[in-house]
CSV table of C-alpha atoms in Angstrom, one decimal:
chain,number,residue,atom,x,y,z
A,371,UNK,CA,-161.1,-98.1,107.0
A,372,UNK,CA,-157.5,-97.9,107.4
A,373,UNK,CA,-155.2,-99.4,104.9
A,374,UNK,CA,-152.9,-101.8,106.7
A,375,UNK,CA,-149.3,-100.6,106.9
A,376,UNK,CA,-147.6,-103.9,104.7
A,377,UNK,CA,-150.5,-102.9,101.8
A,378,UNK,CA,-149.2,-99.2,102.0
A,379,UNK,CA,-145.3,-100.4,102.4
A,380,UNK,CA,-146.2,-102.8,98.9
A,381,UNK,CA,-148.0,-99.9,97.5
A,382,UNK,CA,-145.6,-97.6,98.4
A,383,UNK,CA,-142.5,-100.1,97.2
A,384,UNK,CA,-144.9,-100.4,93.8
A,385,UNK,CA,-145.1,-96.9,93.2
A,386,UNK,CA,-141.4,-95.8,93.2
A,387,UNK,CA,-140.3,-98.9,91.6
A,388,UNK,CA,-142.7,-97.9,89.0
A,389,UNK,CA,-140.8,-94.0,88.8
A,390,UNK,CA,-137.5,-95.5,88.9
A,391,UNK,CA,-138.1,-98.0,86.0
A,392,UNK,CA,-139.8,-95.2,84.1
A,393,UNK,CA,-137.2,-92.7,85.0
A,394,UNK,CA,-134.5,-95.2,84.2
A,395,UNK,CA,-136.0,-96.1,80.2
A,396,UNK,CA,-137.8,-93.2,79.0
A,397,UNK,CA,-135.8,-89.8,81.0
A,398,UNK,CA,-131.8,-90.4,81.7
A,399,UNK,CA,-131.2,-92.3,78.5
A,400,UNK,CA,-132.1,-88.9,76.9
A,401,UNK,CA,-130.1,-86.8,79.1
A,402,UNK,CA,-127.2,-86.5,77.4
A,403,UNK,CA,-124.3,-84.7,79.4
A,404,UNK,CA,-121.1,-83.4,78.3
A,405,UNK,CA,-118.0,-84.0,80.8
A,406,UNK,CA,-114.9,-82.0,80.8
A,407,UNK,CA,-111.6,-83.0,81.9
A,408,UNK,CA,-108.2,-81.0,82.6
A,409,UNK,CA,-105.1,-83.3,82.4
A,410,UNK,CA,-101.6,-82.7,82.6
A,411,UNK,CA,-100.0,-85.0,80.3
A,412,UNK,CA,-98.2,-82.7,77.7
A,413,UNK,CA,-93.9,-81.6,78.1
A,414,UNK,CA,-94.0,-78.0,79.9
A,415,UNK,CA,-94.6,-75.0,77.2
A,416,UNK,CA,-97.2,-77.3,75.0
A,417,UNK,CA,-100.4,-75.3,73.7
A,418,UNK,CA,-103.3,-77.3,75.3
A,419,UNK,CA,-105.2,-79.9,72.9
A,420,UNK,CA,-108.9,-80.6,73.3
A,421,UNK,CA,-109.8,-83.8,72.7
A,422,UNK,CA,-113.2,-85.0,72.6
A,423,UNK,CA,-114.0,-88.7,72.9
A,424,UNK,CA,-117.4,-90.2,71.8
A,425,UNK,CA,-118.3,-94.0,72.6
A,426,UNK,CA,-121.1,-96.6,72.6
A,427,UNK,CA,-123.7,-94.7,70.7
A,428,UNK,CA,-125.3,-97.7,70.2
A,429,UNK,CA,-126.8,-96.3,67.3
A,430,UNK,CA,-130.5,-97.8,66.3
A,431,UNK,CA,-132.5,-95.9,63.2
A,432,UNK,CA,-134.8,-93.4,64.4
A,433,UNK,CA,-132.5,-92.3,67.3
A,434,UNK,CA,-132.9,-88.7,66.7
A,435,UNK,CA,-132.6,-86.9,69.4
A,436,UNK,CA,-129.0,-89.3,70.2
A,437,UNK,CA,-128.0,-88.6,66.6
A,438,UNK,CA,-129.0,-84.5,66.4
A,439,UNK,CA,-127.1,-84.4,70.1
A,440,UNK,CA,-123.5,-85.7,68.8
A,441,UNK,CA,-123.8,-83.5,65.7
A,442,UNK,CA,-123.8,-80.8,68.3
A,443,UNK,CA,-120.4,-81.3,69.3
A,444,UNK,CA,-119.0,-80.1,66.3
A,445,UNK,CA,-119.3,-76.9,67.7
A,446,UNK,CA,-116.7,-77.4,70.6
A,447,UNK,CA,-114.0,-77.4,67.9
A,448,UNK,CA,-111.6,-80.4,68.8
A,449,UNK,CA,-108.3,-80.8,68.0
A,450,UNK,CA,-108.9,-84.7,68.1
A,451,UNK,CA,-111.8,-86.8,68.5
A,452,UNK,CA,-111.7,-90.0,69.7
A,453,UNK,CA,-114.0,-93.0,69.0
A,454,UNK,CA,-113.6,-95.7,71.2
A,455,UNK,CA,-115.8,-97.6,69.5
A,456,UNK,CA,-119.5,-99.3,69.6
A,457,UNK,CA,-121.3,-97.7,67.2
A,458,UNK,CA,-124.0,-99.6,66.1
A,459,UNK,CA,-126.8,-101.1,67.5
A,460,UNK,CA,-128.6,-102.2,64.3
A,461,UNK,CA,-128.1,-103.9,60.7
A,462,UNK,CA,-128.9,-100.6,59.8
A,463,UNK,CA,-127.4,-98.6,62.0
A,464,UNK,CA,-124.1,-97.4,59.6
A,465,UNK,CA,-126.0,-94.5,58.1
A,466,UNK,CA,-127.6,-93.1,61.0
A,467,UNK,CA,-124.4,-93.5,62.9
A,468,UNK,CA,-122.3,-91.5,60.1
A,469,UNK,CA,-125.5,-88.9,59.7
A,470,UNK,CA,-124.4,-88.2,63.7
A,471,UNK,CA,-120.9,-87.9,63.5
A,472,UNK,CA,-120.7,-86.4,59.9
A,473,UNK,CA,-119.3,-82.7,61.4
A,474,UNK,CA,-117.2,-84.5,63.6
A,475,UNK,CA,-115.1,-86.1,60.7
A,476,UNK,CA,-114.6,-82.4,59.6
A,477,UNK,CA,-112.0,-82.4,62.7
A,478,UNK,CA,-109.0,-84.6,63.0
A,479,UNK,CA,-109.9,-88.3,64.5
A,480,UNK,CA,-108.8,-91.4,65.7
A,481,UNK,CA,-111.2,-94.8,65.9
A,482,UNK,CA,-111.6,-98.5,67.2
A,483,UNK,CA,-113.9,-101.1,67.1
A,484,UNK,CA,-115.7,-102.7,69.6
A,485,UNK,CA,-117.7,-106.2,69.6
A,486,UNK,CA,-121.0,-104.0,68.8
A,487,UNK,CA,-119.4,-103.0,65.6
A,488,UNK,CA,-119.1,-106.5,64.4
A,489,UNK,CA,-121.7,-108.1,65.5
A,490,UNK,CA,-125.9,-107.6,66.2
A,491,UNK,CA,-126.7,-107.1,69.7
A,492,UNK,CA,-129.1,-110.4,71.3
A,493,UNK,CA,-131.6,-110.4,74.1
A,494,UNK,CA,-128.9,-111.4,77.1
A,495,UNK,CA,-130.3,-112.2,80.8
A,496,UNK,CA,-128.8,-109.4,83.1
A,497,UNK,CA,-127.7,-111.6,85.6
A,498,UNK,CA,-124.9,-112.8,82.9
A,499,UNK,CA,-123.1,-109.2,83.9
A,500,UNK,CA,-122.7,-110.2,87.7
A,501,UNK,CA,-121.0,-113.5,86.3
A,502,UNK,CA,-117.7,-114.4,84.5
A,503,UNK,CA,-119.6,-115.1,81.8
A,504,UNK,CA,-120.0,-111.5,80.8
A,505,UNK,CA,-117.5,-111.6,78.1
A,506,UNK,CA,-118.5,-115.0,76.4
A,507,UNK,CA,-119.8,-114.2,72.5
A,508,UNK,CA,-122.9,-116.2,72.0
A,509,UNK,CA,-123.8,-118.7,69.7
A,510,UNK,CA,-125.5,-117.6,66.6
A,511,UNK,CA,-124.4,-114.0,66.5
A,512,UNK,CA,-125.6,-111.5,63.1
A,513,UNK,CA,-122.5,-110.0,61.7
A,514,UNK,CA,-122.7,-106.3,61.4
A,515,UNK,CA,-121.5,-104.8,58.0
A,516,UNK,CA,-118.7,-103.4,59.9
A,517,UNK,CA,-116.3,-102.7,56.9
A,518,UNK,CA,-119.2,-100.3,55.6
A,519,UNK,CA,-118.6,-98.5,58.9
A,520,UNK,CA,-114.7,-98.5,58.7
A,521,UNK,CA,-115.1,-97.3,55.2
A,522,UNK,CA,-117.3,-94.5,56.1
A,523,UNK,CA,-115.1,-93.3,58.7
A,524,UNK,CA,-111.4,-93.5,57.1
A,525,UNK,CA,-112.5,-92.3,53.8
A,526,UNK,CA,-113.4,-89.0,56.0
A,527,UNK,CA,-109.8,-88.5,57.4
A,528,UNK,CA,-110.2,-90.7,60.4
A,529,UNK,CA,-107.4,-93.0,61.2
A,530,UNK,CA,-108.0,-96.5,62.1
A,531,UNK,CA,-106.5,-97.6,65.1
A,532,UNK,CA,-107.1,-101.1,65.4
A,533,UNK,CA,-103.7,-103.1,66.5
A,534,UNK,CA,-102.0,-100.3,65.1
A,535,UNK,CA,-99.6,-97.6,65.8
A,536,UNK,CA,-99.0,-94.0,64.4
A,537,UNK,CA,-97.8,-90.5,64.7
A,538,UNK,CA,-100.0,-87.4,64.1
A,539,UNK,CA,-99.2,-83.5,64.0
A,540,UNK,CA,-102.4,-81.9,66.3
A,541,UNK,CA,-101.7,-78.2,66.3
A,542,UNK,CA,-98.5,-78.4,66.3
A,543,UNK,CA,-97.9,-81.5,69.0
A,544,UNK,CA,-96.7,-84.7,67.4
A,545,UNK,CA,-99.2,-87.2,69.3
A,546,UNK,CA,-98.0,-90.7,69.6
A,547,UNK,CA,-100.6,-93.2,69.2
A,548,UNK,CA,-101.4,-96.6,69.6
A,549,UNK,CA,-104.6,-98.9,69.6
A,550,UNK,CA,-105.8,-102.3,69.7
A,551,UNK,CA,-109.2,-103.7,68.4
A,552,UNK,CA,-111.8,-104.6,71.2
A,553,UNK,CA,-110.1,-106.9,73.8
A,554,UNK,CA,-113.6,-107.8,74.9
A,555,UNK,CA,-113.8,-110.1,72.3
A,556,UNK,CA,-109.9,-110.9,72.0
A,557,UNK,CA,-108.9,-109.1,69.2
A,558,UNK,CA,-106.5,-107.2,70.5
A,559,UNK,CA,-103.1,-107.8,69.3
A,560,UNK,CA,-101.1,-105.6,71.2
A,561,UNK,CA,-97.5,-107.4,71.0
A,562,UNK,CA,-97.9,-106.7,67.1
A,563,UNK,CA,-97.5,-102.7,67.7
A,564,UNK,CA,-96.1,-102.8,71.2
A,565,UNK,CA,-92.8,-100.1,71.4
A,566,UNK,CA,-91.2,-97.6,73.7
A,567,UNK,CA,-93.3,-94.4,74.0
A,568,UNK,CA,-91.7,-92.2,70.6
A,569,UNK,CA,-89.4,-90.0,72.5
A,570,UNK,CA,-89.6,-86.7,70.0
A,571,UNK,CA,-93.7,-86.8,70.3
A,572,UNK,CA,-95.2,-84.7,72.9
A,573,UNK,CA,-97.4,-87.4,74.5
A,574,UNK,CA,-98.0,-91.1,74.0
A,575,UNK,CA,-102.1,-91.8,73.7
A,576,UNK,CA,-103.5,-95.4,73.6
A,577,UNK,CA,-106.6,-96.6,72.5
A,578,UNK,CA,-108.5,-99.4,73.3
A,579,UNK,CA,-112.5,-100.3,73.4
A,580,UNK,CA,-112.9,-101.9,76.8
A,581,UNK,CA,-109.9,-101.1,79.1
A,582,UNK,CA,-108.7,-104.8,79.7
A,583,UNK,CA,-105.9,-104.5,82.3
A,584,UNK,CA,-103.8,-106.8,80.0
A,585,UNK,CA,-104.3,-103.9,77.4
A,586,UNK,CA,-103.5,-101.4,80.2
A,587,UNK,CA,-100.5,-102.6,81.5
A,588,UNK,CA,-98.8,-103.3,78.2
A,589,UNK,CA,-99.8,-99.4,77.3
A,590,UNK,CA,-99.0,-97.9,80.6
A,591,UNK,CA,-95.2,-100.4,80.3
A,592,UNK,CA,-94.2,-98.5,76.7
A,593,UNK,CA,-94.7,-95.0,78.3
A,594,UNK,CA,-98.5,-94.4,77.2
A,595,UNK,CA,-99.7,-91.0,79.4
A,596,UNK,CA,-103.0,-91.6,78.4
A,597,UNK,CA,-105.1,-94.3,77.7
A,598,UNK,CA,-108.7,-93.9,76.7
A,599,UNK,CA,-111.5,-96.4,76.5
A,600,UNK,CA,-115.3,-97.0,76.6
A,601,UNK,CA,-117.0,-100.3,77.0
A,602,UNK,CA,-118.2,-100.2,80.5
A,603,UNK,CA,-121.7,-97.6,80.2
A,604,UNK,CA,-120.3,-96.3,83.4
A,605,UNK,CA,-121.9,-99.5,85.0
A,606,UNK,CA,-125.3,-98.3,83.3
A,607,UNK,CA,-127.3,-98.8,86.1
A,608,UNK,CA,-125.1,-97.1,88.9
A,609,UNK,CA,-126.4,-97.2,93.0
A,610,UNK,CA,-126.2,-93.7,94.3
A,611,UNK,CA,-123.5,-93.7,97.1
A,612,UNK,CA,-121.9,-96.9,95.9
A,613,UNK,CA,-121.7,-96.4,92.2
A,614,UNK,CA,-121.5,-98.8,89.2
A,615,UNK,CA,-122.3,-102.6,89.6
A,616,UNK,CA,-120.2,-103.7,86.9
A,617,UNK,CA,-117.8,-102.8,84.7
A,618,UNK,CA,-118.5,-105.9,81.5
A,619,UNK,CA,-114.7,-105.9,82.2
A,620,UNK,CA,-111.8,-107.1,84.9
A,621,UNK,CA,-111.2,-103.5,85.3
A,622,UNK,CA,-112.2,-102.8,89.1
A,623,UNK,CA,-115.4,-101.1,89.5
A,624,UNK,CA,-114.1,-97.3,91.1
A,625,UNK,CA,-112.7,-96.6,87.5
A,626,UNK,CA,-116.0,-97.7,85.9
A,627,UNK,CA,-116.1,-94.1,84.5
A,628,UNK,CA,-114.3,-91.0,84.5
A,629,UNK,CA,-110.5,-89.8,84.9
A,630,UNK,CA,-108.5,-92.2,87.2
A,631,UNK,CA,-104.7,-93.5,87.1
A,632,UNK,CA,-103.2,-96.3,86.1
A,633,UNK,CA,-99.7,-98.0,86.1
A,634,UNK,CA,-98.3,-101.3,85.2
A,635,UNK,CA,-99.8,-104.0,87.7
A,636,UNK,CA,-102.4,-101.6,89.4
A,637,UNK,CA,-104.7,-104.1,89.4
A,638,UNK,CA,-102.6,-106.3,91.3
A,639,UNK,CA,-101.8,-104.3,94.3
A,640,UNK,CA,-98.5,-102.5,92.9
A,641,UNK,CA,-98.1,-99.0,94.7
A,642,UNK,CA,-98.8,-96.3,92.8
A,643,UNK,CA,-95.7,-94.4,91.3
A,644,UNK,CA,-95.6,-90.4,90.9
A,645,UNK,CA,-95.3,-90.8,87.1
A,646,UNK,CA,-98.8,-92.9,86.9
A,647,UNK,CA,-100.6,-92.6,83.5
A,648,UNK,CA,-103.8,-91.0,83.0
A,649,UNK,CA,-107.1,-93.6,81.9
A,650,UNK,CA,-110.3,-91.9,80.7
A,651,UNK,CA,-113.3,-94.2,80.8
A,652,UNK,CA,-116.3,-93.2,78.8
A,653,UNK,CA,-119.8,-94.1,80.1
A,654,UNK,CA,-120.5,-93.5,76.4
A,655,UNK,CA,-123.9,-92.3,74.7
A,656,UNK,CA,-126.1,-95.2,74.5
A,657,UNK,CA,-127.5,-99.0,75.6
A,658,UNK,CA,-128.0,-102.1,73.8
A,659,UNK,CA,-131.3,-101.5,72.2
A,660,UNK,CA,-132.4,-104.5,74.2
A,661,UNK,CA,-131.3,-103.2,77.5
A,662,UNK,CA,-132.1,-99.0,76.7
A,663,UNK,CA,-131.6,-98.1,80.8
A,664,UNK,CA,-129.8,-95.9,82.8
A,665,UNK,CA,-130.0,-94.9,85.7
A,666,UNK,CA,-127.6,-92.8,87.9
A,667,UNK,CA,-125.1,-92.6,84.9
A,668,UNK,CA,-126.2,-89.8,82.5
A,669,UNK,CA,-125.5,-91.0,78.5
A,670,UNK,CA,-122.3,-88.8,78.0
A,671,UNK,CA,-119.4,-87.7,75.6
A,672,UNK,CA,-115.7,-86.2,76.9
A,673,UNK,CA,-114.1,-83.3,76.3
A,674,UNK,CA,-110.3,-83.3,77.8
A,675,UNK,CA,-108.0,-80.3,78.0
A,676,UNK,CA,-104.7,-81.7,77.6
A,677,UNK,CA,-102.4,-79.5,79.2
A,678,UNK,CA,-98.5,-78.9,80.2
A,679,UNK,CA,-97.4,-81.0,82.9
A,680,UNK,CA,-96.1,-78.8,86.2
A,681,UNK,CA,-92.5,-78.9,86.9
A,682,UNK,CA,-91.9,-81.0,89.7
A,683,UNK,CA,-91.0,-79.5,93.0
């Protein structure tokens, strides 16, 4: 007897649902990918800088695969790494997450916070995302022993960026840099460090979590060439051919991951000028551990080749 064709459509539909879903929990979370960059950001004659940004590792106890796999980048030999924040995904998450990043805090290195430093992750309903609710902090929220974190970090070298601004020597560059703590969650205070782009450093790097436009603009208005962020997962769950969903954010969702430009009022309609800024977005390494999915958006860390602008022609 011949099944009829809506059974085998159902069946059918059933069956690669069911290898999607799987795919999407127990594979791509695990596939961790390395990106690499080329941008030229630095004065003509600079030495290129590699800079390696890690975000969003989410980390849980027992994530050891996720934790062996950042050790690993130790071995690419930044100049600077960059932790745009997100690091925990547990009340016990600190030593795990400094176990992971231990030989990276042998190498020079910058950090913020994000809202999943401070506080546990909850059980959310997805469809909050595809509303403006996304950035609402719920009632009831576990503090996160986020100071044990900071502590762990900056007692290793690592500078704390959080509504802050300094200057660092990287092989030989003096590197501008600003930060703000995670605008998701308004605590950036970036009038409190806001000034014109130090005109003896080689290149002026901001900082942020989640790439906010307000945060954007005001970096991108002081002269920032680059400005680096996390937050967004890439979307997490991505549609192939159309790409990201959401971005958790007002930025617009084309620069949900990845190297794309940005100037003052670029998300307003303002033409593009010929000296736009560089933003990196991170799709970062990890998920909240009550939404562990991806799909179409590898887990990833950044590698980016800073390099000597051309001269203009």
């Amino acid at each position: 007897m011949t099944t009829p064709l809506p059974l085998r459509l159902a069946a059918y539909g059933a069956a690669t649902g069911g290898a999607a879903l799987a795919w999407a929990t127990l594979v791509e979370p695990r596939l961790f990918a390395l990106r690499r960059y080329a941008l030229p950001v630095l004065p003509r004659g600079s030495r290129p800088l590699r800079v390696l940004q890690v975000s969003d590792i989410h980390m849980v106890p027992g994530q050891r695969a996720k934790q062996e796999w950042v050790r690993s980048l130790a071995a690419l030999e930044p100049d600077l790494v960059v932790n745009t924040g997100d690091n925990l995904s547990h009340l016990r998450a600190v030593p795990p997450a400094l176990e992971a990043l231990a030989p990276l805090l042998e190498r020079p290195g910058v950090f913020v916070m994000g809202s999943n430093d401070y506080f546990a992750p909850t059980p959310k309903n997805p469809a909050r995302y595809l509303t403006s609710a996304y950035a609402e902090v719920p009632d009831g929220q576990v503090p996160l022993p986020t100071e044990e974190l900071r502590a762990g970090l900056a007692d290793r070298g690592w500078v704390d960026l959080d509504n802050v601004r300094t200057t660092m020597a990287v092989e030989g560059s003096r590197l501008d840099l600003v930060g703000v703590d995670d605008p998701h969650i308004e605590r950036d205070d970036y009038a409190s460090v806001s000034a014109p782009a130090d005109p003896d450093a080689a290149l002026t790097i901001g900082v942020a979590h989640a790439p906010y436009q307000r945060v954007l603009d005001a970096m991108t208005a002081d002269g920032a060439r680059l400005v680096i962020a996390g937050h967004t997962h890439g979307g997490q769950l991505r549609v192939p051919g159309y790409g990201a969903l959401v971005t958790n954010c007002d930025l617009d969702r084309r620069r949900a991951r990845g190297v794309s430009r940005w100037w003052t009022g670029a998300g307003s309609g303002r033409v593009q000028p010929p000296d736009a800024a560089w933003l990196h977005v991170s799709a970062g390494l990890g998920a909240s551990r009550y939404a562990p999915v991806r799909f179409a958006c590898r887990p990833e860390a950044s590698l980016m080749t800073l390099t000597a602008a051309e001269a203009p022609r």
